[in-house]
CSV table of C-alpha atoms in Angstrom, one decimal:
chain,number,residue,atom,x,y,z
S,133,GLY,CA,0.0,0.0,0.0
S,134,ASP,CA,0.9,3.7,0.2
S,135,SER,CA,2.7,4.8,3.3
S,136,VAL,CA,5.4,7.0,4.8
S,137,THR,CA,8.0,6.1,7.3
S,138,GLN,CA,10.1,8.7,9.0
S,139,THR,CA,12.7,9.0,11.8
S,140,GLU,CA,11.2,8.2,15.1
S,141,GLY,CA,11.5,10.9,17.7
S,142,PRO,CA,12.1,12.7,19.8
S,143,VAL,CA,15.3,14.1,18.3
S,144,THR,CA,17.4,16.5,20.3
S,145,VAL,CA,20.3,18.5,18.8
S,146,SER,CA,22.3,21.5,19.8
S,147,GLU,CA,22.1,24.8,18.1
S,148,SER,CA,24.3,25.2,15.0
S,149,GLU,CA,24.6,21.4,14.6
S,150,SER,CA,23.4,19.7,11.4
S,151,LEU,CA,20.2,17.8,11.1
S,152,ILE,CA,18.7,15.0,9.0
S,153,ILE,CA,15.3,13.5,9.4
S,154,ASN,CA,14.8,10.4,7.3
S,155,CYS,CA,11.7,9.8,5.3
S,156,THR,CA,11.0,6.9,3.0
S,157,TYR,CA,7.8,6.2,1.2
S,158,SER,CA,5.9,3.5,-0.6
S,159,ALA,CA,3.6,4.6,-3.4
S,160,THR,CA,2.0,1.6,-5.0
S,161,SER,CA,-1.2,3.3,-6.1
S,162,ILE,CA,0.3,6.7,-7.0
S,163,ALA,CA,2.7,6.5,-10.0
S,164,TYR,CA,4.4,9.9,-9.6
S,165,PRO,CA,3.5,11.2,-6.1
S,166,ASN,CA,4.1,14.7,-4.8
S,167,LEU,CA,6.2,14.8,-1.6
S,168,PHE,CA,5.9,17.2,1.2
S,169,TRP,CA,7.3,18.2,4.5
S,170,TYR,CA,4.9,19.8,6.9
S,171,VAL,CA,5.8,21.4,10.3
S,172,ARG,CA,3.9,22.1,13.5
S,173,TYR,CA,5.5,24.8,15.7
S,174,PRO,CA,4.5,24.8,19.4
S,175,GLY,CA,1.0,26.3,19.7
S,176,GLU,CA,0.5,26.5,16.0
S,177,GLY,CA,-1.3,24.6,13.3
S,178,LEU,CA,0.2,22.3,10.7
S,179,GLN,CA,1.9,24.3,7.9
S,180,LEU,CA,3.7,23.4,4.7
S,181,LEU,CA,7.5,23.6,4.9
S,182,LEU,CA,8.4,22.5,1.4
S,183,LYS,CA,7.0,20.5,-1.5
S,184,VAL,CA,8.6,18.7,-4.5
S,185,ILE,CA,6.6,17.3,-7.4
S,186,THR,CA,9.3,16.0,-9.7
S,187,ALA,CA,11.7,13.2,-9.0
S,188,GLY,CA,15.3,14.3,-8.8
S,189,GLN,CA,14.4,17.8,-7.8
S,190,LYS,CA,15.2,19.5,-4.5
S,191,GLY,CA,13.0,21.7,-2.5
S,192,SER,CA,14.1,24.3,0.1
S,193,SER,CA,12.6,26.6,2.6
S,194,ARG,CA,13.8,28.3,5.8
S,195,GLY,CA,17.2,26.7,5.4
S,196,PHE,CA,15.8,23.2,5.1
S,197,GLU,CA,16.3,21.1,2.0
S,198,ALA,CA,14.9,17.8,0.8
S,199,THR,CA,15.6,15.9,-2.5
S,200,TYR,CA,13.0,13.7,-4.1
S,201,ASN,CA,14.8,10.4,-4.8
S,202,LYS,CA,12.7,8.0,-6.7
S,203,GLU,CA,15.4,5.3,-6.8
S,204,THR,CA,15.6,5.0,-3.1
S,205,THR,CA,12.0,6.2,-2.5
S,206,SER,CA,13.3,8.7,0.0
S,207,PHE,CA,12.7,12.4,0.8
S,208,HIS,CA,15.1,13.2,3.7
S,209,LEU,CA,14.9,16.6,5.4
S,210,GLN,CA,18.2,18.3,6.1
S,211,LYS,CA,19.5,21.5,7.5
S,212,ALA,CA,23.2,22.4,7.9
S,213,SER,CA,22.8,24.5,11.1
S,214,VAL,CA,19.7,24.4,13.2
S,215,GLN,CA,18.4,27.1,15.4
S,216,GLU,CA,16.3,27.0,18.6
S,217,SER,CA,13.4,28.3,16.6
S,218,ASP,CA,13.4,25.1,14.5
S,219,SER,CA,12.1,23.2,17.5
S,220,ALA,CA,8.8,21.6,16.2
S,221,VAL,CA,7.2,18.4,15.0
S,222,TYR,CA,8.0,17.6,11.3
S,223,TYR,CA,5.8,15.4,9.1
S,224,CYS,CA,6.7,13.8,5.8
S,225,ALA,CA,3.8,13.3,3.5
S,226,LEU,CA,2.9,11.7,0.2
S,227,GLY,CA,0.3,13.2,-2.0
S,228,PRO,CA,-1.5,12.7,-5.2
S,229,ASN,CA,-0.6,14.2,-8.6
S,230,THR,CA,-4.1,14.0,-10.0
S,231,GLY,CA,-6.2,15.2,-7.1
S,232,TYR,CA,-8.2,12.0,-6.9
S,233,GLN,CA,-6.0,10.1,-4.6
S,234,ASN,CA,-5.3,10.1,-0.9
S,235,PHE,CA,-2.7,11.9,1.2
S,236,TYR,CA,-0.5,9.9,3.5
S,237,PHE,CA,1.5,11.3,6.5
S,238,GLY,CA,4.3,9.9,8.5
S,239,LYS,CA,3.9,9.7,12.3
S,240,GLY,CA,6.0,12.9,12.8
S,241,THR,CA,9.4,13.6,14.3
S,242,SER,CA,9.6,15.9,17.3
S,243,LEU,CA,12.7,18.0,17.2
S,244,THR,CA,14.1,20.0,20.1
S,245,VAL,CA,17.0,22.3,19.5
S,246,ILE,CA,19.1,23.1,22.6
S,247,PRO,CA,20.6,26.6,22.8
E,207,GLU,CA,-6.1,36.0,2.8
E,208,ALA,CA,-7.8,34.1,5.6
E,209,GLY,CA,-6.7,30.6,6.4
E,210,VAL,CA,-8.7,27.5,7.2
E,211,THR,CA,-10.8,28.1,10.3
E,212,GLN,CA,-12.2,25.4,12.6
E,213,SER,CA,-14.5,25.4,15.6
E,214,PRO,CA,-14.6,24.6,18.4
E,215,ARG,CA,-11.0,24.4,19.3
E,216,TYR,CA,-11.6,22.0,22.2
E,217,ALA,CA,-14.3,19.6,23.1
E,218,VAL,CA,-14.7,17.2,26.1
E,219,LEU,CA,-17.4,14.6,26.0
E,220,GLN,CA,-18.7,11.6,27.9
E,221,GLU,CA,-18.9,8.3,25.9
E,222,GLY,CA,-22.1,8.2,24.0
E,223,GLN,CA,-22.5,11.9,23.5
E,224,ALA,CA,-22.6,13.6,20.1
E,225,VAL,CA,-20.3,16.3,18.8
E,226,SER,CA,-20.0,18.4,15.6
E,227,PHE,CA,-16.9,20.0,14.2
E,228,TRP,CA,-17.1,22.9,11.7
E,229,CYS,CA,-14.7,23.9,9.0
E,230,ASP,CA,-14.5,27.0,6.8
E,231,PRO,CA,-11.9,26.4,4.0
E,232,ILE,CA,-9.8,29.0,2.2
E,233,SER,CA,-12.0,30.9,-0.2
E,234,GLY,CA,-11.8,29.4,-3.7
E,235,HIS,CA,-10.5,26.0,-2.6
E,236,ASP,CA,-12.6,23.3,-4.1
E,237,THR,CA,-11.3,20.4,-2.2
E,238,LEU,CA,-11.8,19.9,1.6
E,239,TYR,CA,-10.3,17.2,3.8
E,240,TRP,CA,-11.0,15.9,7.3
E,241,TYR,CA,-8.3,14.1,9.2
E,242,GLN,CA,-8.1,12.4,12.5
E,243,GLN,CA,-4.8,12.7,14.4
E,244,PRO,CA,-4.4,10.5,17.5
E,245,ARG,CA,-1.7,11.6,19.9
E,246,ASP,CA,1.8,10.8,18.7
E,247,GLN,CA,0.5,9.8,15.2
E,248,GLY,CA,0.4,11.5,11.9
E,249,PRO,CA,-2.9,12.8,10.4
E,250,GLN,CA,-5.0,10.0,9.0
E,251,LEU,CA,-7.5,10.9,6.3
E,252,LEU,CA,-11.2,10.3,7.1
E,253,VAL,CA,-13.0,11.8,4.1
E,254,TYR,CA,-12.5,14.4,1.4
E,255,PHE,CA,-14.8,16.4,-0.8
E,256,ARG,CA,-14.5,17.9,-4.2
E,257,ASP,CA,-17.0,20.8,-4.2
E,258,GLU,CA,-20.1,19.2,-2.5
E,259,ALA,CA,-19.3,15.6,-3.6
E,260,VAL,CA,-17.7,13.0,-1.4
E,261,ILE,CA,-14.7,11.7,-3.3
E,262,ASP,CA,-13.5,9.2,-0.7
E,263,ASN,CA,-15.0,8.3,2.7
E,264,SER,CA,-13.7,4.8,2.9
E,265,GLN,CA,-11.8,5.5,6.2
E,266,LEU,CA,-14.8,7.2,7.8
E,267,PRO,CA,-16.4,4.9,10.5
E,268,SER,CA,-19.8,5.2,8.9
E,269,ASP,CA,-21.8,3.9,11.8
E,270,ARG,CA,-21.0,6.9,13.9
E,271,PHE,CA,-19.2,9.5,11.8
E,272,SER,CA,-20.8,11.6,9.1
E,273,ALA,CA,-19.5,14.5,7.1
E,274,VAL,CA,-21.3,17.0,4.8
E,275,ARG,CA,-20.3,19.9,2.6
E,276,PRO,CA,-23.7,20.9,1.2
E,277,LYS,CA,-22.8,24.0,-0.8
E,278,GLY,CA,-19.2,23.1,-1.6
E,279,THR,CA,-17.9,25.6,0.9
E,280,ASN,CA,-18.1,25.0,4.7
E,281,SER,CA,-18.2,21.5,6.1
E,282,THR,CA,-19.4,19.7,9.2
E,283,LEU,CA,-18.0,16.5,10.7
E,284,LYS,CA,-20.3,14.8,13.2
E,285,ILE,CA,-19.7,12.0,15.7
E,286,GLN,CA,-23.0,10.5,16.7
E,287,SER,CA,-22.0,8.4,19.7
E,288,ALA,CA,-18.5,9.2,20.8
E,289,LYS,CA,-16.1,6.5,22.1
E,290,GLN,CA,-12.9,6.9,24.1
E,291,GLY,CA,-11.0,5.7,21.0
E,292,ASP,CA,-12.2,8.8,19.2
E,293,THR,CA,-10.0,11.0,21.4
E,294,ALA,CA,-7.8,12.8,18.9
E,295,THR,CA,-7.3,16.1,17.1
E,296,TYR,CA,-9.5,16.6,14.1
E,297,LEU,CA,-8.0,18.6,11.3
E,298,CYS,CA,-9.6,20.2,8.4
E,299,ALA,CA,-7.6,21.1,5.3
E,300,SER,CA,-8.3,22.6,1.9
E,301,SER,CA,-6.7,22.8,-1.5
E,302,PHE,CA,-7.5,23.6,-5.1
E,303,ARG,CA,-7.0,21.5,-8.2
E,304,LEU,CA,-6.1,23.7,-11.0
E,305,GLY,CA,-3.1,25.8,-11.7
E,306,GLY,CA,0.4,26.6,-10.6
E,307,LEU,CA,2.8,25.1,-8.1
E,308,ASP,CA,0.3,25.4,-5.4
E,309,GLN,CA,-2.0,22.9,-7.0
E,310,ASP,CA,-3.2,20.2,-4.6
E,311,THR,CA,-1.1,21.6,-1.7
E,312,GLN,CA,-3.2,21.2,1.5
E,313,TYR,CA,-3.6,24.1,3.9
E,314,PHE,CA,-4.6,23.1,7.4
E,315,GLY,CA,-6.7,24.6,10.1
E,316,PRO,CA,-5.7,24.7,13.7
E,317,GLY,CA,-7.7,21.6,14.6
E,318,THR,CA,-10.2,20.6,17.2
E,319,ARG,CA,-8.9,18.7,20.2
E,320,LEU,CA,-11.4,16.1,21.3
E,321,LEU,CA,-11.3,14.3,24.6
E,322,VAL,CA,-13.8,11.5,25.2
E,323,LEU,CA,-14.0,10.4,28.9
């Protein structure tokens, strides 16, 4: 079936360290899925961080990057130097490319950045 | 531009009680989604609409849950007889089909946190 698996949290890193949150997906019913990272900051709603719709392309936002790798079915989220304000819960998600298919989220990875 | 709005923000029920959640999507968005998010889990799709039509409700527990979007704008999700297992946050999201890089990107409301005692 279609699913998303991501790094289990919680993850704790120190400010200015690098970060990678792994995400792999299975898309058996969606031929060319769109891939997303969503984020929930404390006290806020779920919001889009970045989106990539083409295999091989990289998305970036707020210093985060993720590359859509169809060969390894991965979409890992990376940041070279995290800040305390990056503390949040991050969700990898798999979405349709036609609008008539479902949307699948990972369980979320809670990140705490220590100053 | 106003985002997705939901109400109420919180609800506490006894088992067997009914509750309704309301969602107002972003203006112009033709697709509306309801998700259930149990604690420490990712959002799980319950049902989604394209305009007023249900596209997929296969994950909606039909014996107790219902959802409508009669005019293709606002939507209501109702639980007829709540169970403790329904304790979760209920999220509404909206998107639009046509045009540009934003196509099919879902925008989420703040959610309704439900506790069933």
